[in-house]
mmCIF file of N, CA and C in Angstrom:
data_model
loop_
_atom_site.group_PDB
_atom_site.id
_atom_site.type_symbol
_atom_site.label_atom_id
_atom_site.label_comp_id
_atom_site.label_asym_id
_atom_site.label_seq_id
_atom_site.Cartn_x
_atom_site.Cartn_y
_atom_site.Cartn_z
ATOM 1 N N UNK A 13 91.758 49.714 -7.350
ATOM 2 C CA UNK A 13 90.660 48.905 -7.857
ATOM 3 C C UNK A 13 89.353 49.707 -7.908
ATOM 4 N N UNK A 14 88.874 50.453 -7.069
ATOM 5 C CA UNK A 14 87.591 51.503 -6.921
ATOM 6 C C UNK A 14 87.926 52.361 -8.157
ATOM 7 N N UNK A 15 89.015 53.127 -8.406
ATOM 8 C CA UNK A 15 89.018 54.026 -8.942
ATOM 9 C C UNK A 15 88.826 53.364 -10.641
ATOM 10 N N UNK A 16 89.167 52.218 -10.867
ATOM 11 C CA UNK A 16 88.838 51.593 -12.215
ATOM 12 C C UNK A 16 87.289 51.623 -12.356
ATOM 13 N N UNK A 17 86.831 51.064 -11.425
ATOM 14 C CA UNK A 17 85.194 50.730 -11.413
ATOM 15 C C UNK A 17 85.030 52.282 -11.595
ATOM 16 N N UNK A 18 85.497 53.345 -11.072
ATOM 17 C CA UNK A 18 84.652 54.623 -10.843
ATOM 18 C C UNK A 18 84.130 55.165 -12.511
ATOM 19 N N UNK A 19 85.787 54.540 -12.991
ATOM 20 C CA UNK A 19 86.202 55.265 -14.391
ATOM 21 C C UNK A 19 85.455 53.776 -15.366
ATOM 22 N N UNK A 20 85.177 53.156 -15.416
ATOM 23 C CA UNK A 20 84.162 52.261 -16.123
ATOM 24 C C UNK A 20 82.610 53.020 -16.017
ATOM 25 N N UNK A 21 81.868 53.089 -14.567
ATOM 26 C CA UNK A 21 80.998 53.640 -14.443
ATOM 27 C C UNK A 21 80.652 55.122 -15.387
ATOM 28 N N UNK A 22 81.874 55.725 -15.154
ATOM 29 C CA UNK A 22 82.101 57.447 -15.474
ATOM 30 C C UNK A 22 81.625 57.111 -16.813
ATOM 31 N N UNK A 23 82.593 56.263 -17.567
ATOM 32 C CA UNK A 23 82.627 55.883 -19.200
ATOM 33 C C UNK A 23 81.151 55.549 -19.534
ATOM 34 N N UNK A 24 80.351 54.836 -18.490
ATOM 35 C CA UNK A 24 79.095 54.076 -19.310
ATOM 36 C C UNK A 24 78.216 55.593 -18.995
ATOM 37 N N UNK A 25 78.503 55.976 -18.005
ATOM 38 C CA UNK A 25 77.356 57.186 -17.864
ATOM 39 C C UNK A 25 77.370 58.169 -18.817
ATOM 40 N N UNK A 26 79.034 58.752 -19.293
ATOM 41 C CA UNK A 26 78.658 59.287 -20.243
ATOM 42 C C UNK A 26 78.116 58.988 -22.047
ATOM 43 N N UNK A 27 78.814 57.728 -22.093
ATOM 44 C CA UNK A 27 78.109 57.419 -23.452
ATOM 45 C C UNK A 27 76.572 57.290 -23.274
ATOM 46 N N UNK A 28 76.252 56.841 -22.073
ATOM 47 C CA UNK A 28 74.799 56.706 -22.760
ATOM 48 C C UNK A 28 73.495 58.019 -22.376
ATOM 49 N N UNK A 29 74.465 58.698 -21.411
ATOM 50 C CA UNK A 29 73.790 60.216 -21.980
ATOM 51 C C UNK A 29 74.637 61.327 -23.870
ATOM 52 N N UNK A 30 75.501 60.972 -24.120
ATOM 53 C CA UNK A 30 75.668 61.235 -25.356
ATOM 54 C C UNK A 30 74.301 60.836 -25.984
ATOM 55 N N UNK A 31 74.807 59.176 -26.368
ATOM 56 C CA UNK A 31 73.408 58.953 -27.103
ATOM 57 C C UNK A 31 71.960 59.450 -26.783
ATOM 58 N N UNK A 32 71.742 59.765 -25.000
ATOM 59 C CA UNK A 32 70.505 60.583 -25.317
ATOM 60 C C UNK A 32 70.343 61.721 -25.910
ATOM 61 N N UNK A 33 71.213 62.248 -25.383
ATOM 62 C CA UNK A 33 71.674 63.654 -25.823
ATOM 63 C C UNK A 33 71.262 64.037 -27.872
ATOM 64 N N UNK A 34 72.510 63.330 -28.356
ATOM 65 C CA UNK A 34 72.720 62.585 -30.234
ATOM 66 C C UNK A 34 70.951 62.468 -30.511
ATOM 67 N N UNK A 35 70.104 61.733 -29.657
ATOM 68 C CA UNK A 35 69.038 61.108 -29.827
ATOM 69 C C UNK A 35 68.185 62.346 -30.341
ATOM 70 N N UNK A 36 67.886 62.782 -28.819
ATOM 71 C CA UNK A 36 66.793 64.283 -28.784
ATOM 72 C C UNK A 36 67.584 65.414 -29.624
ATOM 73 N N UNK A 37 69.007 65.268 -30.421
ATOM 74 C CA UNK A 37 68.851 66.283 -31.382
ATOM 75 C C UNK A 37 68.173 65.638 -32.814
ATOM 76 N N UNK A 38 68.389 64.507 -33.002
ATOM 77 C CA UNK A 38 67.716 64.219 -34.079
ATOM 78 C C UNK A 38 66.333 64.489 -34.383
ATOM 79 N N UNK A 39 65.677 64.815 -33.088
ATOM 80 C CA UNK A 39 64.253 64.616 -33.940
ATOM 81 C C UNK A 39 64.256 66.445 -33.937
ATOM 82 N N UNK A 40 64.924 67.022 -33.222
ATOM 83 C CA UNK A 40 64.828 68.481 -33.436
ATOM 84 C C UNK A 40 65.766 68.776 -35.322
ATOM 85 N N UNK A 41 65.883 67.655 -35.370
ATOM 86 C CA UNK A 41 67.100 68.532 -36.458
ATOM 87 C C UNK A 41 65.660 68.670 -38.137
ATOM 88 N N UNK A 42 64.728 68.562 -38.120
ATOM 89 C CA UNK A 42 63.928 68.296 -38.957
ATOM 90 C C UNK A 42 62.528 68.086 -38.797
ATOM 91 N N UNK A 43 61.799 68.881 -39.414
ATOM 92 C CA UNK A 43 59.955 68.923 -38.549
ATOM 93 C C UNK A 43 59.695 67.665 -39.041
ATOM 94 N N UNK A 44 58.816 67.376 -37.724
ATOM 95 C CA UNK A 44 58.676 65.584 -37.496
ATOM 96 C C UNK A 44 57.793 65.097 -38.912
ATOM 97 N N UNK A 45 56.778 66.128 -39.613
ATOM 98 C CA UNK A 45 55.565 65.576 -40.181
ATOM 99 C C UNK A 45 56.746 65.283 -41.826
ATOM 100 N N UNK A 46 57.243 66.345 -42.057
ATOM 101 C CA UNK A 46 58.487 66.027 -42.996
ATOM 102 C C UNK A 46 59.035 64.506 -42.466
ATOM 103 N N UNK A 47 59.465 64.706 -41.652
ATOM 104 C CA UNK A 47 60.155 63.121 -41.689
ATOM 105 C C UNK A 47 59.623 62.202 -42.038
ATOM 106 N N UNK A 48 58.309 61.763 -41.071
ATOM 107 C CA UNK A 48 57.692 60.811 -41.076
ATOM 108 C C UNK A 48 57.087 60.423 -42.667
ATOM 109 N N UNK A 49 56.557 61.250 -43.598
ATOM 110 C CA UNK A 49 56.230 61.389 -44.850
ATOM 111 C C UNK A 49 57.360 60.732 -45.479
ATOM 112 N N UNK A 50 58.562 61.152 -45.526
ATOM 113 C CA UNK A 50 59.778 60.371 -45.932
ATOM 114 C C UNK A 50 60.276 59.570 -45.497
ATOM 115 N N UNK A 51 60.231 58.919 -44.084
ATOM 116 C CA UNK A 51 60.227 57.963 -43.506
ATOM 117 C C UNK A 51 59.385 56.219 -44.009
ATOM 118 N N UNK A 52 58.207 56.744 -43.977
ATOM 119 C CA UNK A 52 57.225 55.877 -44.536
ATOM 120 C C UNK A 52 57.704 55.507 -46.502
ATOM 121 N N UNK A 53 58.633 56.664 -47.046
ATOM 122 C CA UNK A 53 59.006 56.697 -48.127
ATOM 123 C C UNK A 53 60.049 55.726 -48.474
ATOM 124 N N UNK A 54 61.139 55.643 -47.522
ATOM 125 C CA UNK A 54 62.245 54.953 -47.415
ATOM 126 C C UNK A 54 61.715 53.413 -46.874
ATOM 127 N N UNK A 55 60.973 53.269 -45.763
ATOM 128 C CA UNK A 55 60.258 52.458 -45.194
ATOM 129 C C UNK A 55 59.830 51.023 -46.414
ATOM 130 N N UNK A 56 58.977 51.829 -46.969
ATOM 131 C CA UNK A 56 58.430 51.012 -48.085
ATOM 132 C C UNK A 56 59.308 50.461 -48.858
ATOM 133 N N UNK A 57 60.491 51.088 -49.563
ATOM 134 C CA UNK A 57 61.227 51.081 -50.466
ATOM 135 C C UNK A 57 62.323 49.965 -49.929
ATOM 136 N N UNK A 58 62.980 50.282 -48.499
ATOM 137 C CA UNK A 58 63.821 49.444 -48.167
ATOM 138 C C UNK A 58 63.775 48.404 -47.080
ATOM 139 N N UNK A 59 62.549 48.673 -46.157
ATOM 140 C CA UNK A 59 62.393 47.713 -45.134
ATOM 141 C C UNK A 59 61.441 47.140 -45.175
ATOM 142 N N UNK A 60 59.829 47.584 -46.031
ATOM 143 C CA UNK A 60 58.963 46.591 -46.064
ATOM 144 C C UNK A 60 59.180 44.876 -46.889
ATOM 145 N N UNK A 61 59.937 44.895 -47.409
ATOM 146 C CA UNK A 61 60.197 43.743 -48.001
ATOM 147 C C UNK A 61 60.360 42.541 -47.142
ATOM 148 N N UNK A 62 60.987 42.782 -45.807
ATOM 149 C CA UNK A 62 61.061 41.971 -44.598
ATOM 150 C C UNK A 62 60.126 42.298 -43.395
ATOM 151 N N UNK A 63 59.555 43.616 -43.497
ATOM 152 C CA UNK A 63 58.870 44.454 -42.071
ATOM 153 C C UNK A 63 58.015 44.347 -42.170
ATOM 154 N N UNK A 64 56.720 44.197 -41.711
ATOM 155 C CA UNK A 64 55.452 45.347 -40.527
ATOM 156 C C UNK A 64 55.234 45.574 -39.772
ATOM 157 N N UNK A 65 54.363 46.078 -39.031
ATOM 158 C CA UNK A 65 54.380 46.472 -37.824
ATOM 159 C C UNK A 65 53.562 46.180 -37.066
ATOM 160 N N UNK A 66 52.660 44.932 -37.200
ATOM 161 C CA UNK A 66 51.739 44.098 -36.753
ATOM 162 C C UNK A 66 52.059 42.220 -36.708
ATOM 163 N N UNK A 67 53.107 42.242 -38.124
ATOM 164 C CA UNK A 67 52.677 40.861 -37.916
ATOM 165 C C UNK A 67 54.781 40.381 -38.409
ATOM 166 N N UNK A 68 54.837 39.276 -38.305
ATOM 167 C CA UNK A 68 55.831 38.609 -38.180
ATOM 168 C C UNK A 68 56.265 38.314 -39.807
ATOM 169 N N UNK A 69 57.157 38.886 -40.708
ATOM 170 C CA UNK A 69 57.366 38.289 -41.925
ATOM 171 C C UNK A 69 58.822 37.670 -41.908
ATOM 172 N N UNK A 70 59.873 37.852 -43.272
ATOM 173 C CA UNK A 70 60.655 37.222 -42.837
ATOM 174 C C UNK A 70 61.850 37.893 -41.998
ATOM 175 N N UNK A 71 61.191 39.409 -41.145
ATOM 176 C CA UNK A 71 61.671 39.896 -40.092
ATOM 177 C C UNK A 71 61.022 40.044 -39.632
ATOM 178 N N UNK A 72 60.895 40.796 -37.864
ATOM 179 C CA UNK A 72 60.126 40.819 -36.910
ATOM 180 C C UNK A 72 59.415 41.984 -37.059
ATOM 181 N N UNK A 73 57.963 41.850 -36.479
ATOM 182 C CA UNK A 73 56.982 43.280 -35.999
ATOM 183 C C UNK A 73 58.013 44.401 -36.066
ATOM 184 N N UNK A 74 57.571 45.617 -36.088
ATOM 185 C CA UNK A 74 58.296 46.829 -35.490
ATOM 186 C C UNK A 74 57.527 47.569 -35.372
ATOM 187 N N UNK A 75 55.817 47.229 -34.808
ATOM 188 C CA UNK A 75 55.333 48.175 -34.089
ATOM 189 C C UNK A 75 55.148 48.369 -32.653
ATOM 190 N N UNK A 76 55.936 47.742 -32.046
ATOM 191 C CA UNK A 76 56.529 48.390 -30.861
ATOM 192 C C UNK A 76 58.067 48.318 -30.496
ATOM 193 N N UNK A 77 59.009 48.066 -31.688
ATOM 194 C CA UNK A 77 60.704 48.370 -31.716
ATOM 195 C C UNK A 77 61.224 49.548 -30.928
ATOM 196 N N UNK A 78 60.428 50.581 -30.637
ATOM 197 C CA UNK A 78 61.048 51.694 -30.288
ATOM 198 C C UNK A 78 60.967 51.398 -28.693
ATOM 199 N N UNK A 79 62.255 52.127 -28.012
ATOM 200 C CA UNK A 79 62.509 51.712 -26.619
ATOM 201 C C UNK A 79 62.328 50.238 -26.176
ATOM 202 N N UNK A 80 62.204 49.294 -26.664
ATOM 203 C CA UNK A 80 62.085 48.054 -26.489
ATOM 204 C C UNK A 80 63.398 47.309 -26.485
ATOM 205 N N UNK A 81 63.849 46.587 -25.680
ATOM 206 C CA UNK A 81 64.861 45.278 -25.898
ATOM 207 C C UNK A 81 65.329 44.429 -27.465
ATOM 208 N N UNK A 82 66.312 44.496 -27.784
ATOM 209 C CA UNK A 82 66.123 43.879 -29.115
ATOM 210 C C UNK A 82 66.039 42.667 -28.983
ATOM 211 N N UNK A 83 65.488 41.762 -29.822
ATOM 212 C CA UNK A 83 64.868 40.406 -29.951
ATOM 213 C C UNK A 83 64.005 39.936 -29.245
ATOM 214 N N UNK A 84 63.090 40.921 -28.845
ATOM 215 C CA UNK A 84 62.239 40.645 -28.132
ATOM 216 C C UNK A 84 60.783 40.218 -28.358
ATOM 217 N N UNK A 85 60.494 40.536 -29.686
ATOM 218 C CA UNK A 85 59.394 40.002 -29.930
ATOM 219 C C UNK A 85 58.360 38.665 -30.199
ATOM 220 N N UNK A 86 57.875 38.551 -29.930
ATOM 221 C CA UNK A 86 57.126 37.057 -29.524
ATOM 222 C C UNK A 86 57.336 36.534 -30.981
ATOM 223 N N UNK A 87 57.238 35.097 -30.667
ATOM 224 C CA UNK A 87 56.722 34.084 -32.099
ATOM 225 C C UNK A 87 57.713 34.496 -33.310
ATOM 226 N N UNK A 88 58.883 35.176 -32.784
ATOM 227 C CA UNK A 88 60.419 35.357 -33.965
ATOM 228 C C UNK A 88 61.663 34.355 -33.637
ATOM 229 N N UNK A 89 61.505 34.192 -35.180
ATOM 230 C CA UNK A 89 63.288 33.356 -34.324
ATOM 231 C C UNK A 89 64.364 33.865 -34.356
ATOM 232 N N UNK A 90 65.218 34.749 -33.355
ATOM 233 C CA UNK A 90 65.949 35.358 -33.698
ATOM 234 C C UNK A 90 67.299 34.629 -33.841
ATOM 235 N N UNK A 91 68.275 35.684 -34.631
ATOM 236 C CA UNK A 91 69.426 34.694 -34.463
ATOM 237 C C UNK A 91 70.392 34.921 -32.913
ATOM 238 N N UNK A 92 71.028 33.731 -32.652
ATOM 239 C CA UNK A 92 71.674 33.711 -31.379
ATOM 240 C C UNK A 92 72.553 34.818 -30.646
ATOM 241 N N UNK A 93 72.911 35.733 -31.983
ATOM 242 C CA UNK A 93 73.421 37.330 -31.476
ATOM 243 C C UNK A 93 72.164 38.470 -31.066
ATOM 244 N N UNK A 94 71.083 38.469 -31.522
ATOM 245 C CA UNK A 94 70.585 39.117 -31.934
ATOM 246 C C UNK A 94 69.734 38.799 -30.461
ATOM 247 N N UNK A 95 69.433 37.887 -29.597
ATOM 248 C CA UNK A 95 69.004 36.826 -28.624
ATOM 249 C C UNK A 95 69.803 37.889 -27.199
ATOM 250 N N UNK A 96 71.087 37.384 -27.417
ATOM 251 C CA UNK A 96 72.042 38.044 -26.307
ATOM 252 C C UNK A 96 72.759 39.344 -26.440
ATOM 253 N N UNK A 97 71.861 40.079 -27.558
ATOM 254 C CA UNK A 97 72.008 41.437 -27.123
ATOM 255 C C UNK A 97 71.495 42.171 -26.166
ATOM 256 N N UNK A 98 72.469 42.964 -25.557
ATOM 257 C CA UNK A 98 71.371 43.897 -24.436
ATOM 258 C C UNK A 98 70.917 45.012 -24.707
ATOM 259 N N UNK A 99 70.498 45.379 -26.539
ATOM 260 C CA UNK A 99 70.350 46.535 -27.025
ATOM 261 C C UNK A 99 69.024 46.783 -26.777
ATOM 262 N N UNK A 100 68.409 48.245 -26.049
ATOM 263 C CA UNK A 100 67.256 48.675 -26.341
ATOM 264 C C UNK A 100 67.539 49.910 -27.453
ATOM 265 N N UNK A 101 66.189 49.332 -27.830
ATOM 266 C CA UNK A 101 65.946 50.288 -29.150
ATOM 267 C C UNK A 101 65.431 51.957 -29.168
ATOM 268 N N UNK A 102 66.924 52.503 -28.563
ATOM 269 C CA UNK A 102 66.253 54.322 -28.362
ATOM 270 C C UNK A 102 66.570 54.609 -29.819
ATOM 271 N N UNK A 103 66.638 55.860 -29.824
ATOM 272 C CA UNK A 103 67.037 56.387 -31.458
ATOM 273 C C UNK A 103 68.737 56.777 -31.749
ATOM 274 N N UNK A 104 69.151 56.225 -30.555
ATOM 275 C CA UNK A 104 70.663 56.699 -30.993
ATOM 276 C C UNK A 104 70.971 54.483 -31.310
ATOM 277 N N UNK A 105 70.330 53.912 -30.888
ATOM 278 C CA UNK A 105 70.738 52.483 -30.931
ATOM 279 C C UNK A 105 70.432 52.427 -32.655
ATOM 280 N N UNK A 106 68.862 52.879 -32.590
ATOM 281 C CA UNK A 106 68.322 52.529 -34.230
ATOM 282 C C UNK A 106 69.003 53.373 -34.986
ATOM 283 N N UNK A 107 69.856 54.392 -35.219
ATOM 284 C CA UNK A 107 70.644 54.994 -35.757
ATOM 285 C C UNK A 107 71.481 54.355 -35.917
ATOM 286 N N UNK A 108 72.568 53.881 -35.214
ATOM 287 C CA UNK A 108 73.607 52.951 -35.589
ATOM 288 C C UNK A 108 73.298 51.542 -36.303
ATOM 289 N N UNK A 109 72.201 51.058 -35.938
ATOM 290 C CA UNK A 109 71.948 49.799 -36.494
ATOM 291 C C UNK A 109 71.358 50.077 -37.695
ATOM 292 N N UNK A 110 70.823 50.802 -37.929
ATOM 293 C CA UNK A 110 70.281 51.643 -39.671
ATOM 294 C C UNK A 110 71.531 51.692 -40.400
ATOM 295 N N UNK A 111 72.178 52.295 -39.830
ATOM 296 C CA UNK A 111 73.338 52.273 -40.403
ATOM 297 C C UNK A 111 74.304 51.345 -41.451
ATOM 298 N N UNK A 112 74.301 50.036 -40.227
ATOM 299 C CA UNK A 112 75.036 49.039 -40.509
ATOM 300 C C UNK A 112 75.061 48.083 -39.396
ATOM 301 N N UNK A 113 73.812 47.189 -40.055
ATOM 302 C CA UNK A 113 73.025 45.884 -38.727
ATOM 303 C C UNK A 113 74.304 45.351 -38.608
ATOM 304 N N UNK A 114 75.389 45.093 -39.341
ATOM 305 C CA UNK A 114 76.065 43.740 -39.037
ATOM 306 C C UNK A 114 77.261 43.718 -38.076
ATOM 307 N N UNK A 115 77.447 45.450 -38.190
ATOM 308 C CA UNK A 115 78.616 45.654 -37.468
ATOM 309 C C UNK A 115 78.120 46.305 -36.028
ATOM 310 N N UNK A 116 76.725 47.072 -36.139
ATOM 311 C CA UNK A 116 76.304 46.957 -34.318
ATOM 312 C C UNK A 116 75.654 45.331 -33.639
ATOM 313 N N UNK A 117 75.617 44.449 -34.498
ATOM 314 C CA UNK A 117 75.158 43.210 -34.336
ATOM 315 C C UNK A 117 75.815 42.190 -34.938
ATOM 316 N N UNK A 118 77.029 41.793 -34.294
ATOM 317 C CA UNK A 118 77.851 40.859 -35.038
ATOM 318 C C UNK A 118 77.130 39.529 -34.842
ATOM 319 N N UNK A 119 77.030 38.860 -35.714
ATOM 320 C CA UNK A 119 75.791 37.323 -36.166
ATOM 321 C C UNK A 119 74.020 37.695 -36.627
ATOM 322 N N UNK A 120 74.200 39.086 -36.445
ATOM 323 C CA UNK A 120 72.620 38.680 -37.302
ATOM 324 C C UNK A 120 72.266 38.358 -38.263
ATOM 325 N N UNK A 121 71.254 37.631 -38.183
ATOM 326 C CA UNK A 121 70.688 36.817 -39.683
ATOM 327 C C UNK A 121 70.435 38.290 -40.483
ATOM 328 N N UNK A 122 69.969 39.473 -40.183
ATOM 329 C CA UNK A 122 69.265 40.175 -41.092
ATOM 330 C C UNK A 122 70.339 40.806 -42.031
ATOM 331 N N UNK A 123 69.991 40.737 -43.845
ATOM 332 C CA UNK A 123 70.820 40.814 -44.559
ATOM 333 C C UNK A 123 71.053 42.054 -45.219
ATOM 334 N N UNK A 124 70.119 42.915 -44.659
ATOM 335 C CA UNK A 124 70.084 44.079 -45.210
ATOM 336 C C UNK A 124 71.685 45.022 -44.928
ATOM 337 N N UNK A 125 72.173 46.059 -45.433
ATOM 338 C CA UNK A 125 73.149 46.375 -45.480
ATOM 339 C C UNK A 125 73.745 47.918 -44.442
ATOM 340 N N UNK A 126 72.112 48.235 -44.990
ATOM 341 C CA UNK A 126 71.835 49.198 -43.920
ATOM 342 C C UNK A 126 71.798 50.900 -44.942
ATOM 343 N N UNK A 127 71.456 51.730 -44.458
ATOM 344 C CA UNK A 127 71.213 53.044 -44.659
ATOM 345 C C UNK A 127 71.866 54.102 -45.139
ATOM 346 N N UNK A 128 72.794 54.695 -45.906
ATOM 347 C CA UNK A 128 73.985 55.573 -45.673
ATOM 348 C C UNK A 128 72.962 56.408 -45.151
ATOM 349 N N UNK A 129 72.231 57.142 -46.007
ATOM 350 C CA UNK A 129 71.996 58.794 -45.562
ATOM 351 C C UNK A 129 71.641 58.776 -44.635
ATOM 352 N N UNK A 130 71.979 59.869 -43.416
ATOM 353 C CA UNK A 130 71.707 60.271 -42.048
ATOM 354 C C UNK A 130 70.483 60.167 -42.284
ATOM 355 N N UNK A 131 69.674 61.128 -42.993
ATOM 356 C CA UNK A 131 68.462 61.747 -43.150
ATOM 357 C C UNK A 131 67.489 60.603 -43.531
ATOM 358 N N UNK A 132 67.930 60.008 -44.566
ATOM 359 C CA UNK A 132 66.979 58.344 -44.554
ATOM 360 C C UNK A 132 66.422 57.958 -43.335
ATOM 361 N N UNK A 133 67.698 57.752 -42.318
ATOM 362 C CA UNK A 133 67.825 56.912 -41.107
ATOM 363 C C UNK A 133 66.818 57.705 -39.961
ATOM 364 N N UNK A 134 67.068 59.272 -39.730
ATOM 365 C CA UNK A 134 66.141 59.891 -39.317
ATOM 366 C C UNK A 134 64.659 59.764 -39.281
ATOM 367 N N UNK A 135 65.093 59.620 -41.317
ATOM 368 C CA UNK A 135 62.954 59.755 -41.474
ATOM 369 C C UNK A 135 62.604 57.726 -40.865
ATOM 370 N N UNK A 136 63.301 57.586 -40.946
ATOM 371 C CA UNK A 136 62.585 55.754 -40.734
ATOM 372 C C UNK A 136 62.643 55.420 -39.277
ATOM 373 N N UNK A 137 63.002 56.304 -38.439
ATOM 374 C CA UNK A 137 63.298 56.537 -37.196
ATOM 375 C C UNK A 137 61.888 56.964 -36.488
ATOM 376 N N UNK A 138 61.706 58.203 -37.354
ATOM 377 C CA UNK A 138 60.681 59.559 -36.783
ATOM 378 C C UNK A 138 59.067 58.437 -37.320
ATOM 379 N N UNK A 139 59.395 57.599 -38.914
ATOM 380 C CA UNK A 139 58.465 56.944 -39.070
ATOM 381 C C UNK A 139 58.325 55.746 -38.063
ATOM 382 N N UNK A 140 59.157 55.065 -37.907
ATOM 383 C CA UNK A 140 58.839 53.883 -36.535
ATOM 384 C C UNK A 140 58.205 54.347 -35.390
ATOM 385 N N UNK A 141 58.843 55.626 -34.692
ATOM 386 C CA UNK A 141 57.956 55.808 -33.533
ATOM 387 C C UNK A 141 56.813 56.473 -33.927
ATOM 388 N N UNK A 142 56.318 57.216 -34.744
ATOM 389 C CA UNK A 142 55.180 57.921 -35.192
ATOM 390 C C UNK A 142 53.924 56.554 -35.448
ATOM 391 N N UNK A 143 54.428 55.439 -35.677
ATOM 392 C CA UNK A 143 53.625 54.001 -35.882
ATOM 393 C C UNK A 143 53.888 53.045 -34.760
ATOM 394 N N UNK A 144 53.956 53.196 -33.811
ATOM 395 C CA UNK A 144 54.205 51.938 -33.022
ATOM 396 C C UNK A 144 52.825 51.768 -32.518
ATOM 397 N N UNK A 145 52.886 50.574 -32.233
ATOM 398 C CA UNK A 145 51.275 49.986 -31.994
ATOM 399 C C UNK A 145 50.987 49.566 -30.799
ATOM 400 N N UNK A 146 51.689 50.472 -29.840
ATOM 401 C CA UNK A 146 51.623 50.042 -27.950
ATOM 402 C C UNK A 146 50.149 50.646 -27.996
#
């Protein structure tokens, strides 16, 4: 029975140093001021339609999404998956969910489809934390 728990523990420790790991190469993989420029590019094009980063539209703030709890932001209604997730938002979480919200978040309301290009996902990444409004 210990040795299951050891090997559960073992398992969570290493995935979630991977993802730090995955994380801090991304922002090395590309100079940040490049990103963010294309970030804000993609930004506009595919997430402002629901986003800002001050105020509540028909998605939530995301100027403070980064390292934060998901659904956490005040005065949103989130949907009931999106509620009892225990996702914080590092850059290996917002990577996957860029990706494809529906399948790292099974029930979210948000309809977007999500990102293919790595590099999209990067720059809207490097642009979120380069704007957060802590």
């Amino acid at each position: 029975m210990k040795k299951d728990w050891f090997l559960i523990i073992l398992v969570v420790l290493l995935a979630s140093s991977m993802c730090w790991y995955v994380g801090r190469s991304y922002a090395a993989d590309a100079p940040v001021a490049t990103n963010v420029v294309q970030g804000e590019k993609v930004f506009k094009k595919k997430c402002k339609i629901c986003h800002r980063f001050t105020k509540n539209k028909m998605g939530p703030a995301l100027g403070n999404v980064v390292d934060n709890k998901a659904g956490s932001v005040k005065k949103y209604k989130y949907s009931k998956a999106m509620k009892k997730s225990e996702i914080i938002w590092n850059v290996c979480n917002l990577n996957d969910f860029l990706k494809k919200p529906k399948k790292v978040i099974k029930g979210t309301k948000m309809v977007f489809k999500g990102l293919k290009k790595q590099s999209d996902r990067d720059a809207v990444i490097a642009f979120l934390k380069e704007n957060q409004t802590k």
